mmCIF file of C-alpha atoms in Angstrom:
data_model
loop_
_atom_site.group_PDB
_atom_site.id
_atom_site.type_symbol
_atom_site.label_atom_id
_atom_site.label_comp_id
_atom_site.label_asym_id
_atom_site.label_seq_id
_atom_site.Cartn_x
_atom_site.Cartn_y
_atom_site.Cartn_z
ATOM 1 C CA MET A 1171 -0.047 0.010 -0.023
ATOM 2 C CA PRO A 1172 1.595 3.334 -1.071
ATOM 3 C CA PRO A 1173 1.921 6.115 1.664
ATOM 4 C CA VAL A 1174 -0.725 8.657 1.954
ATOM 5 C CA LEU A 1175 1.751 11.531 1.857
ATOM 6 C CA SER A 1176 4.921 11.380 -0.132
ATOM 7 C CA ALA A 1177 8.292 12.120 1.484
ATOM 8 C CA THR A 1178 8.739 15.238 -0.763
ATOM 9 C CA LEU A 1179 5.404 16.664 0.318
ATOM 10 C CA ILE A 1180 6.269 16.064 4.041
ATOM 11 C CA ILE A 1181 9.599 17.762 3.620
ATOM 12 C CA ARG A 1182 8.152 20.780 1.923
ATOM 13 C CA GLY A 1183 5.549 21.026 4.628
ATOM 14 C CA LEU A 1184 8.207 20.913 7.351
ATOM 15 C CA LEU A 1185 10.212 23.607 5.549
ATOM 16 C CA LEU A 1186 7.106 25.873 5.452
ATOM 17 C CA LEU A 1187 6.497 25.303 9.052
ATOM 18 C CA ILE A 1188 10.061 26.182 9.840
ATOM 19 C CA LEU A 1189 9.814 29.305 7.725
ATOM 20 C CA ALA A 1190 6.617 30.351 9.401
ATOM 21 C CA ALA A 1191 8.118 29.777 12.863
ATOM 22 C CA GLY A 1192 11.106 31.871 11.885
ATOM 23 C CA VAL A 1193 8.827 34.690 10.638
ATOM 24 C CA TYR A 1194 6.774 34.518 13.781
ATOM 25 C CA PHE A 1195 9.692 34.631 16.215
ATOM 26 C CA PHE A 1196 11.881 37.174 14.342
ATOM 27 C CA HIS A 1197 9.360 39.529 12.810
ATOM 28 C CA GLY A 1198 10.377 42.116 15.367
ATOM 29 C CA PHE A 1199 13.722 42.534 13.502
ATOM 30 C CA LEU A 1200 11.996 43.186 10.120
ATOM 31 C CA VAL A 1201 12.375 46.978 10.297
ATOM 32 C CA PRO A 1202 16.128 47.171 11.182
ATOM 33 C CA VAL A 1203 16.882 44.414 8.646
ATOM 34 C CA LEU A 1204 14.961 46.154 5.799
ATOM 35 C CA ALA A 1205 16.646 49.443 6.759
ATOM 36 C CA ALA A 1206 20.130 47.782 6.711
ATOM 37 C CA LEU A 1207 19.350 46.187 3.244
ATOM 38 C CA ILE A 1208 18.120 49.387 1.733
ATOM 39 C CA ILE A 1209 21.307 51.313 2.893
ATOM 40 C CA GLY A 1210 23.456 48.461 1.738
ATOM 41 C CA PHE A 1211 21.955 48.413 -1.683
ATOM 42 C CA ALA A 1212 22.090 52.184 -2.031
ATOM 43 C CA THR A 1213 25.741 52.394 -0.998
ATOM 44 C CA TRP A 1214 27.130 49.193 -2.457
ATOM 45 C CA PRO A 1215 29.037 50.847 -5.374
ATOM 46 C CA LEU A 1216 30.842 53.131 -2.981
ATOM 47 C CA TYR A 1217 31.489 50.283 -0.604
ATOM 48 C CA ARG A 1218 33.115 48.206 -3.375
ATOM 49 C CA ARG A 1219 35.605 51.100 -3.985
ATOM 50 C CA LEU A 1220 36.262 51.070 -0.208
ATOM 51 C CA VAL A 1221 37.083 47.399 -0.336
ATOM 52 C CA ILE A 1222 39.638 47.984 -3.080
ATOM 53 C CA ARG A 1223 41.185 50.646 -1.044
ATOM 54 C CA CYS A 1224 41.404 48.372 1.935
ATOM 55 C CA GLY A 1225 43.158 45.666 -0.101
ATOM 56 C CA GLY A 1226 40.178 43.352 -0.220
ATOM 57 C CA ARG A 1227 39.960 43.090 3.572
ATOM 58 C CA THR A 1228 36.109 43.176 3.888
ATOM 59 C CA PRO A 1229 36.070 43.267 7.848
ATOM 60 C CA MET A 1230 38.050 46.446 7.753
ATOM 61 C CA ALA A 1231 36.061 47.956 4.880
ATOM 62 C CA ALA A 1232 32.830 47.030 6.585
ATOM 63 C CA SER A 1233 33.948 48.669 9.875
ATOM 64 C CA LEU A 1234 34.874 51.903 8.130
ATOM 65 C CA ALA A 1235 31.691 51.950 6.162
ATOM 66 C CA ILE A 1236 29.637 51.564 9.408
ATOM 67 C CA LEU A 1237 31.457 54.542 10.832
ATOM 68 C CA VAL A 1238 30.740 56.697 7.765
ATOM 69 C CA VAL A 1239 27.040 55.684 7.776
ATOM 70 C CA LEU A 1240 27.012 56.500 11.570
ATOM 71 C CA GLY A 1241 28.570 59.895 11.114
ATOM 72 C CA VAL A 1242 26.905 61.027 7.861
ATOM 73 C CA LEU A 1243 23.403 59.509 8.182
ATOM 74 C CA VAL A 1244 22.416 58.181 11.550
ATOM 75 C CA VAL A 1245 23.618 60.944 13.867
ATOM 76 C CA PRO A 1246 22.372 63.903 11.875
ATOM 77 C CA LEU A 1247 19.028 62.258 11.265
ATOM 78 C CA SER A 1248 18.535 61.228 14.884
ATOM 79 C CA VAL A 1249 19.338 64.850 16.094
ATOM 80 C CA ALA A 1250 16.940 66.250 13.509
ATOM 81 C CA ILE A 1251 14.106 63.871 14.416
ATOM 82 C CA HIS A 1252 14.699 64.508 18.171
ATOM 83 C CA TYR A 1253 14.329 68.199 17.827
ATOM 84 C CA ALA A 1254 11.358 67.753 15.437
ATOM 85 C CA MET A 1255 9.623 65.507 17.933
ATOM 86 C CA ARG A 1256 10.183 68.041 20.676
ATOM 87 C CA GLU A 1257 8.721 70.832 18.560
ATOM 88 C CA ALA A 1258 5.780 68.506 17.649
ATOM 89 C CA GLY A 1259 5.160 67.994 21.339
ATOM 90 C CA GLU A 1260 4.910 71.746 21.909
ATOM 91 C CA PHE A 1261 2.416 71.941 18.992
ATOM 92 C CA VAL A 1262 0.292 69.184 20.496
ATOM 93 C CA ARG A 1263 0.158 70.987 23.873
ATOM 94 C CA TRP A 1264 -0.996 74.106 22.029
ATOM 95 C CA ALA A 1265 -3.659 72.099 20.314
ATOM 96 C CA ILE A 1266 -4.950 70.657 23.621
ATOM 97 C CA GLU A 1267 -5.161 74.064 25.141
ATOM 98 C CA ALA A 1268 -6.850 75.442 21.991
ATOM 99 C CA ASN A 1269 -9.341 72.681 21.969
ATOM 100 C CA ARG A 1270 -10.134 73.293 25.709
ATOM 101 C CA SER A 1271 -10.988 76.958 25.276
ATOM 102 C CA GLY A 1272 -11.469 77.402 21.566
ATOM 103 C CA ALA A 1273 -8.797 78.195 18.915
ATOM 104 C CA ALA A 1274 -8.407 81.883 18.279
ATOM 105 C CA VAL A 1275 -7.794 82.991 14.685
ATOM 106 C CA PRO A 1276 -4.069 83.332 14.100
ATOM 107 C CA PRO A 1277 -3.252 87.000 13.128
ATOM 108 C CA TRP A 1278 -1.340 85.822 10.013
ATOM 109 C CA ILE A 1279 -4.515 84.159 8.517
ATOM 110 C CA GLU A 1280 -6.491 87.440 8.922
ATOM 111 C CA ALA A 1281 -3.607 89.343 7.301
ATOM 112 C CA LEU A 1282 -3.469 87.178 4.206
ATOM 113 C CA PRO A 1283 -4.356 89.179 1.040
ATOM 114 C CA TRP A 1284 -7.721 88.583 -0.678
ATOM 115 C CA VAL A 1285 -8.722 85.487 1.281
ATOM 116 C CA GLY A 1286 -7.714 86.411 4.866
ATOM 117 C CA ALA A 1287 -11.174 87.611 5.904
ATOM 118 C CA GLN A 1288 -13.026 84.573 4.382
ATOM 119 C CA LEU A 1289 -10.550 82.094 6.087
ATOM 120 C CA ALA A 1290 -10.913 83.889 9.392
ATOM 121 C CA ALA A 1291 -14.689 83.663 9.286
ATOM 122 C CA LEU A 1292 -14.458 79.961 8.518
ATOM 123 C CA TRP A 1293 -11.891 79.500 11.267
ATOM 124 C CA ARG A 1294 -14.256 81.130 13.843
ATOM 125 C CA GLU A 1295 -17.147 79.099 12.733
ATOM 126 C CA HIS A 1296 -15.478 75.706 12.750
ATOM 127 C CA LEU A 1297 -12.639 76.011 15.270
ATOM 128 C CA GLY A 1298 -13.464 78.927 17.491
ATOM 129 C CA GLU A 1299 -15.690 77.085 19.845
ATOM 130 C CA PRO A 1300 -14.409 74.869 22.690
ATOM 131 C CA HIS A 1301 -13.782 71.244 21.691
ATOM 132 C CA ALA A 1302 -14.263 72.019 18.020
ATOM 133 C CA LEU A 1303 -10.602 71.421 17.150
ATOM 134 C CA GLY A 1304 -10.785 68.012 18.825
ATOM 135 C CA ALA A 1305 -13.941 67.134 16.817
ATOM 136 C CA TRP A 1306 -12.199 67.998 13.530
ATOM 137 C CA ILE A 1307 -9.062 66.064 14.478
ATOM 138 C CA GLN A 1308 -11.118 63.011 15.535
ATOM 139 C CA MET A 1309 -13.089 63.132 12.273
ATOM 140 C CA LEU A 1310 -9.954 63.370 10.147
ATOM 141 C CA SER A 1311 -7.681 60.951 12.048
ATOM 142 C CA GLY A 1312 -10.078 58.832 14.044
ATOM 143 C CA GLN A 1313 -8.201 59.646 17.311
ATOM 144 C CA HIS A 1314 -8.694 62.141 20.155
ATOM 145 C CA VAL A 1315 -6.259 64.937 20.819
ATOM 146 C CA GLY A 1316 -5.231 63.283 23.995
ATOM 147 C CA ASN A 1317 -4.294 59.993 22.291
ATOM 148 C CA ILE A 1318 -2.248 61.987 19.654
ATOM 149 C CA SER A 1319 -0.516 63.919 22.436
ATOM 150 C CA ARG A 1320 0.451 60.752 24.317
ATOM 151 C CA THR A 1321 1.582 59.196 21.091
ATOM 152 C CA VAL A 1322 3.890 62.223 20.246
ATOM 153 C CA LEU A 1323 5.277 62.585 23.666
ATOM 154 C CA ALA A 1324 5.937 58.788 24.045
ATOM 155 C CA ALA A 1325 7.697 58.820 20.696
ATOM 156 C CA ALA A 1326 9.780 61.861 21.633
ATOM 157 C CA GLY A 1327 10.899 60.166 24.938
ATOM 158 C CA ASN A 1328 11.413 56.664 23.517
ATOM 159 C CA LEU A 1329 15.113 57.014 23.115
ATOM 160 C CA ALA A 1330 15.889 53.519 24.332
ATOM 161 C CA GLY A 1331 13.690 51.974 21.648
ATOM 162 C CA LEU A 1332 15.334 54.217 18.964
ATOM 163 C CA PHE A 1333 18.701 53.240 20.197
ATOM 164 C CA LEU A 1334 18.014 49.527 19.959
ATOM 165 C CA LEU A 1335 16.573 49.823 16.517
ATOM 166 C CA VAL A 1336 19.594 51.764 15.211
ATOM 167 C CA LEU A 1337 21.935 49.333 16.964
ATOM 168 C CA PHE A 1338 20.246 46.277 15.327
ATOM 169 C CA MET A 1339 20.271 48.033 11.969
ATOM 170 C CA LEU A 1340 24.079 48.829 12.181
ATOM 171 C CA ILE A 1341 24.919 45.231 13.207
ATOM 172 C CA THR A 1342 22.882 43.829 10.269
ATOM 173 C CA LEU A 1343 24.413 46.437 7.968
ATOM 174 C CA PHE A 1344 27.953 45.348 9.002
ATOM 175 C CA PHE A 1345 27.299 41.767 8.007
ATOM 176 C CA VAL A 1346 25.571 42.978 4.790
ATOM 177 C CA TYR A 1347 28.777 44.764 3.868
ATOM 178 C CA LYS A 1348 31.104 41.958 5.133
ATOM 179 C CA ASP A 1349 29.238 38.924 3.591
ATOM 180 C CA GLY A 1350 27.301 40.714 0.834
ATOM 181 C CA ALA A 1351 29.264 39.264 -2.141
ATOM 182 C CA ARG A 1352 29.016 35.720 -0.761
ATOM 183 C CA ILE A 1353 25.219 36.039 -0.073
ATOM 184 C CA VAL A 1354 24.700 37.457 -3.662
ATOM 185 C CA ASP A 1355 26.580 34.424 -5.120
ATOM 186 C CA GLN A 1356 24.398 32.061 -3.127
ATOM 187 C CA LEU A 1357 21.211 33.857 -4.260
ATOM 188 C CA ASP A 1358 22.387 33.683 -7.850
ATOM 189 C CA ARG A 1359 22.932 29.910 -7.559
ATOM 190 C CA VAL A 1360 19.355 29.461 -6.123
ATOM 191 C CA GLY A 1361 17.848 31.959 -8.629
ATOM 192 C CA GLU A 1362 19.409 30.203 -11.708
ATOM 193 C CA HIS A 1363 17.821 26.951 -10.470
ATOM 194 C CA LEU A 1364 14.383 28.588 -10.002
ATOM 195 C CA LEU A 1365 14.371 30.887 -12.972
ATOM 196 C CA PRO A 1366 16.869 29.604 -15.603
ATOM 197 C CA GLY A 1367 17.495 32.078 -18.364
ATOM 198 C CA ARG A 1368 15.839 34.994 -16.620
ATOM 199 C CA TRP A 1369 17.511 35.304 -13.230
ATOM 200 C CA GLN A 1370 20.656 37.053 -14.306
ATOM 201 C CA ARG A 1371 18.671 39.874 -16.073
ATOM 202 C CA PHE A 1372 16.191 40.199 -13.249
ATOM 203 C CA SER A 1373 18.640 39.996 -10.453
ATOM 204 C CA ARG A 1374 20.627 42.981 -11.979
ATOM 205 C CA VAL A 1375 17.418 44.965 -12.251
ATOM 206 C CA VAL A 1376 16.680 44.717 -8.621
ATOM 207 C CA PRO A 1377 19.680 46.281 -6.997
ATOM 208 C CA ALA A 1378 19.826 49.054 -9.639
ATOM 209 C CA THR A 1379 16.101 49.757 -8.868
ATOM 210 C CA VAL A 1380 16.649 49.879 -5.120
ATOM 211 C CA SER A 1381 19.715 52.011 -5.394
ATOM 212 C CA ALA A 1382 18.168 54.459 -7.872
ATOM 213 C CA THR A 1383 14.985 54.765 -5.723
ATOM 214 C CA VAL A 1384 16.686 55.281 -2.430
ATOM 215 C CA THR A 1385 19.335 57.565 -3.888
ATOM 216 C CA GLY A 1386 16.835 59.705 -5.861
ATOM 217 C CA MET A 1387 14.235 59.982 -3.122
ATOM 218 C CA GLY A 1388 16.413 59.739 0.066
ATOM 219 C CA LEU A 1389 19.296 61.990 -0.809
ATOM 220 C CA ILE A 1390 17.209 64.653 -2.510
ATOM 221 C CA ALA A 1391 14.620 64.618 0.314
ATOM 222 C CA ILE A 1392 17.322 65.011 2.954
ATOM 223 C CA GLY A 1393 18.966 67.724 0.941
ATOM 224 C CA GLU A 1394 15.821 69.682 0.442
ATOM 225 C CA GLY A 1395 14.777 69.239 4.096
ATOM 226 C CA VAL A 1396 18.159 70.646 5.243
ATOM 227 C CA VAL A 1397 18.361 73.507 2.869
ATOM 228 C CA LEU A 1398 14.758 74.586 3.266
ATOM 229 C CA GLY A 1399 14.953 74.036 7.059
ATOM 230 C CA VAL A 1400 17.928 76.385 7.289
ATOM 231 C CA ALA A 1401 15.958 78.798 5.098
ATOM 232 C CA TYR A 1402 12.945 78.608 7.558
ATOM 233 C CA TRP A 1403 15.294 79.343 10.386
ATOM 234 C CA ILE A 1404 16.826 82.349 8.685
ATOM 235 C CA ALA A 1405 13.448 83.647 7.748
ATOM 236 C CA GLY A 1406 12.306 83.433 11.420
ATOM 237 C CA VAL A 1407 9.585 80.742 11.019
ATOM 238 C CA PRO A 1408 8.521 79.030 14.323
ATOM 239 C CA SER A 1409 9.676 75.382 14.622
ATOM 240 C CA PRO A 1410 12.062 75.386 11.725
ATOM 241 C CA VAL A 1411 13.378 71.830 12.469
ATOM 242 C CA LEU A 1412 9.941 70.310 12.452
ATOM 243 C CA LEU A 1413 8.935 72.057 9.263
ATOM 244 C CA GLY A 1414 12.306 71.168 7.633
ATOM 245 C CA VAL A 1415 11.645 67.411 8.533
ATOM 246 C CA ILE A 1416 8.112 67.713 7.115
ATOM 247 C CA THR A 1417 9.468 69.389 3.968
ATOM 248 C CA GLY A 1418 11.982 66.427 3.565
ATOM 249 C CA PHE A 1419 9.180 63.938 3.806
ATOM 250 C CA MET A 1420 7.035 65.893 1.448
ATOM 251 C CA ALA A 1421 9.838 66.170 -1.008
ATOM 252 C CA MET A 1422 9.521 62.390 -1.606
ATOM 253 C CA ILE A 1423 6.206 63.060 -3.222
ATOM 254 C CA PRO A 1424 6.204 64.917 -6.600
ATOM 255 C CA GLY A 1425 5.122 68.402 -5.875
ATOM 256 C CA GLY A 1426 5.355 68.079 -2.120
ATOM 257 C CA ALA A 1427 8.435 70.324 -1.596
ATOM 258 C CA PRO A 1428 7.026 73.421 -3.484
ATOM 259 C CA LEU A 1429 3.755 72.964 -1.639
ATOM 260 C CA SER A 1430 5.566 73.049 1.726
ATOM 261 C CA PHE A 1431 7.678 76.221 1.222
ATOM 262 C CA THR A 1432 4.778 77.892 -0.509
ATOM 263 C CA LEU A 1433 2.543 77.512 2.588
ATOM 264 C CA VAL A 1434 5.384 78.646 4.790
ATOM 265 C CA SER A 1435 5.910 81.672 2.560
ATOM 266 C CA LEU A 1436 2.209 82.516 2.802
ATOM 267 C CA TYR A 1437 2.417 82.214 6.545
ATOM 268 C CA LEU A 1438 5.231 84.822 6.630
ATOM 269 C CA VAL A 1439 3.370 87.129 4.311
ATOM 270 C CA GLY A 1440 0.307 86.775 6.495
ATOM 271 C CA SER A 1441 2.337 87.451 9.629
ATOM 272 C CA GLY A 1442 3.467 90.818 8.219
ATOM 273 C CA ASP A 1443 6.898 89.984 7.000
ATOM 274 C CA ALA A 1444 6.217 90.110 3.298
ATOM 275 C CA VAL A 1445 9.929 90.494 2.460
ATOM 276 C CA ALA A 1446 10.937 87.376 4.129
ATOM 277 C CA GLY A 1447 7.919 85.473 2.727
ATOM 278 C CA LEU A 1448 8.765 86.543 -0.836
ATOM 279 C CA ALA A 1449 12.489 85.838 -0.322
ATOM 280 C CA LEU A 1450 11.757 82.294 1.010
ATOM 281 C CA PHE A 1451 9.491 81.618 -1.963
ATOM 282 C CA ALA A 1452 12.195 82.877 -4.474
ATOM 283 C CA TRP A 1453 14.887 80.816 -2.693
ATOM 284 C CA GLY A 1454 12.759 77.678 -2.680
ATOM 285 C CA SER A 1455 11.880 78.108 -6.394
ATOM 286 C CA VAL A 1456 15.569 78.576 -7.321
ATOM 287 C CA GLU A 1457 16.632 75.583 -5.207
ATOM 288 C CA LEU A 1458 13.817 73.384 -6.655
ATOM 289 C CA PHE A 1459 14.918 74.491 -10.247
ATOM 290 C CA ILE A 1460 18.496 73.547 -9.449
ATOM 291 C CA VAL A 1461 17.526 70.160 -8.098
ATOM 292 C CA ASP A 1462 15.151 69.288 -10.742
ATOM 293 C CA LYS A 1463 17.359 70.340 -13.712
ATOM 294 C CA THR A 1464 20.812 69.281 -12.409
ATOM 295 C CA LEU A 1465 20.884 66.984 -9.438
ATOM 296 C CA ARG A 1466 17.726 64.834 -9.938
ATOM 297 C CA PRO A 1467 18.638 63.697 -13.538
ATOM 298 C CA ARG A 1468 22.098 62.672 -12.244
ATOM 299 C CA LEU A 1469 20.909 60.897 -9.007
ATOM 300 C CA VAL A 1470 17.621 59.316 -10.182
ATOM 301 C CA GLY A 1471 18.620 56.714 -12.676
ATOM 302 C CA GLY A 1472 18.211 53.055 -12.917
ATOM 303 C CA PRO A 1473 15.771 50.946 -14.998
ATOM 304 C CA VAL A 1474 12.477 51.908 -13.155
ATOM 305 C CA LYS A 1475 11.271 55.494 -12.802
ATOM 306 C CA LEU A 1476 8.025 55.560 -10.857
ATOM 307 C CA PRO A 1477 5.295 58.008 -11.788
ATOM 308 C CA PHE A 1478 3.281 59.971 -9.194
ATOM 309 C CA LEU A 1479 0.567 57.380 -8.301
ATOM 310 C CA PRO A 1480 2.821 54.313 -7.573
ATOM 311 C CA THR A 1481 5.103 56.551 -5.561
ATOM 312 C CA PHE A 1482 2.217 58.030 -3.555
ATOM 313 C CA PHE A 1483 0.767 54.556 -2.872
ATOM 314 C CA GLY A 1484 4.187 53.260 -1.909
ATOM 315 C CA LEU A 1485 4.792 56.051 0.608
ATOM 316 C CA VAL A 1486 1.255 55.827 2.182
ATOM 317 C CA GLY A 1487 1.400 52.040 2.360
ATOM 318 C CA GLY A 1488 4.917 51.940 3.672
ATOM 319 C CA VAL A 1489 4.298 54.516 6.491
ATOM 320 C CA THR A 1490 1.136 52.846 7.510
ATOM 321 C CA THR A 1491 2.769 49.396 7.727
ATOM 322 C CA LEU A 1492 6.379 50.154 8.856
ATOM 323 C CA GLY A 1493 6.406 53.673 10.092
ATOM 324 C CA MET A 1494 9.323 55.877 9.171
ATOM 325 C CA VAL A 1495 11.294 53.100 7.542
ATOM 326 C CA GLY A 1496 8.237 52.568 5.297
ATOM 327 C CA LEU A 1497 9.000 55.877 3.669
ATOM 328 C CA PHE A 1498 11.708 54.015 1.789
ATOM 329 C CA VAL A 1499 10.566 50.484 1.922
ATOM 330 C CA GLY A 1500 7.178 51.278 0.274
ATOM 331 C CA PRO A 1501 8.471 53.006 -2.800
ATOM 332 C CA VAL A 1502 11.297 50.456 -3.162
ATOM 333 C CA LEU A 1503 8.717 47.581 -2.972
ATOM 334 C CA MET A 1504 6.579 49.427 -5.535
ATOM 335 C CA ALA A 1505 9.559 50.021 -7.767
ATOM 336 C CA LEU A 1506 10.303 46.231 -7.537
ATOM 337 C CA LEU A 1507 6.742 45.352 -8.502
ATOM 338 C CA VAL A 1508 6.824 47.644 -11.443
ATOM 339 C CA ALA A 1509 10.254 46.141 -12.454
ATOM 340 C CA ILE A 1510 8.878 42.477 -12.271
ATOM 341 C CA TRP A 1511 5.928 43.597 -14.307
ATOM 342 C CA ARG A 1512 7.950 45.133 -16.973
ATOM 343 C CA GLU A 1513 10.290 42.135 -17.125
ATOM 344 C CA TRP A 1514 7.274 39.803 -17.405
ATOM 345 C CA VAL A 1515 5.860 41.973 -20.300
ATOM 346 C CA ARG A 1516 9.275 42.067 -21.862
ATOM 347 C CA GLY A 1517 9.497 38.266 -21.656
ATOM 348 C CA LEU A 1518 6.124 37.862 -23.231
ATOM 349 C CA ASP A 1519 7.090 40.234 -26.088
ATOM 350 C CA GLU A 1520 10.286 38.321 -26.749
ATOM 351 C CA GLY A 1521 8.690 34.979 -26.748
ATOM 352 C CA PRO A 1522 9.889 31.727 -25.114
ATOM 353 C CA GLY A 1523 12.876 31.137 -27.432
ATOM 354 C CA LYS A 1524 14.196 34.700 -27.123
ATOM 355 C CA ALA A 1525 13.695 34.721 -23.315
ATOM 356 C CA GLN A 1526 15.642 31.485 -22.959
ATOM 357 C CA SER A 1527 18.532 32.812 -25.010
ATOM 358 C CA ALA A 1528 18.632 36.207 -23.321
#
């Protein structure tokens, strides 16, 4: 009598159970591992040059690369996010007080040309009464002002969790640098077994896609956030660090950066400082023109260039699922999906014979 289940089916079932157990027990490390992989993909060409300068000694090169990432990326971003969260905490406290007694119309809104009076009337109607601000916040976000306040203050004070997250990311990144070439070789062997004739082309699209997406979105967003944040500080805008961080995040969305500095410029004009507002708008326009015409075409390359809608869906889905790291993971995953789709369509256009010979 033949067995009910074949040995191959039992082995595959056990492997699936082991993989499921691994995902269950180690899913808490998903965010730092994804962050390390993204940084590793984006900086791999520079790291290969560093390995050559170190005479092929990958442990030394990996250690130096970690120090560079720590000094150039981790420390500045941590400081900026820390100050931004402190400023966000002050804004939330203002929102709680305004919700308790009613939010008075800011003078800069009334001073806006042409639309100031209408906006002030709408503000008094919908936000001037006690608890009106909380009702709007609950309607838009589904949360009370107190819940948002506790979340912001907890995030601002959760330095231990942030430290552990960064530590795990740096440890993972060290081994990505140190053993990356060997891991890629093993993946190539498995990939050639699973996708013969297609793996080499697809496997070269993936790192180029990740590198181009992270470089184009990350470096430009950080640069615009820093440059415009300094401009906000010079112009005398309240909470310049928080606004700079918000502008950097908005710069990942097409049209987000100009919307940010335009709103801040309108705030300055409405506050009575028209010169600073116009100067900020002019500086932001010049900076955006330089980035779009010179830096962006050089930095944003690769085989996949995402249009607005996939980029927006990737950002929103990434932030909803993974938080801050999702700002990069979401668009990268969307870029990979687009790359897979295009490779699939290309394979159909070429036909089975051409795809096997490619």
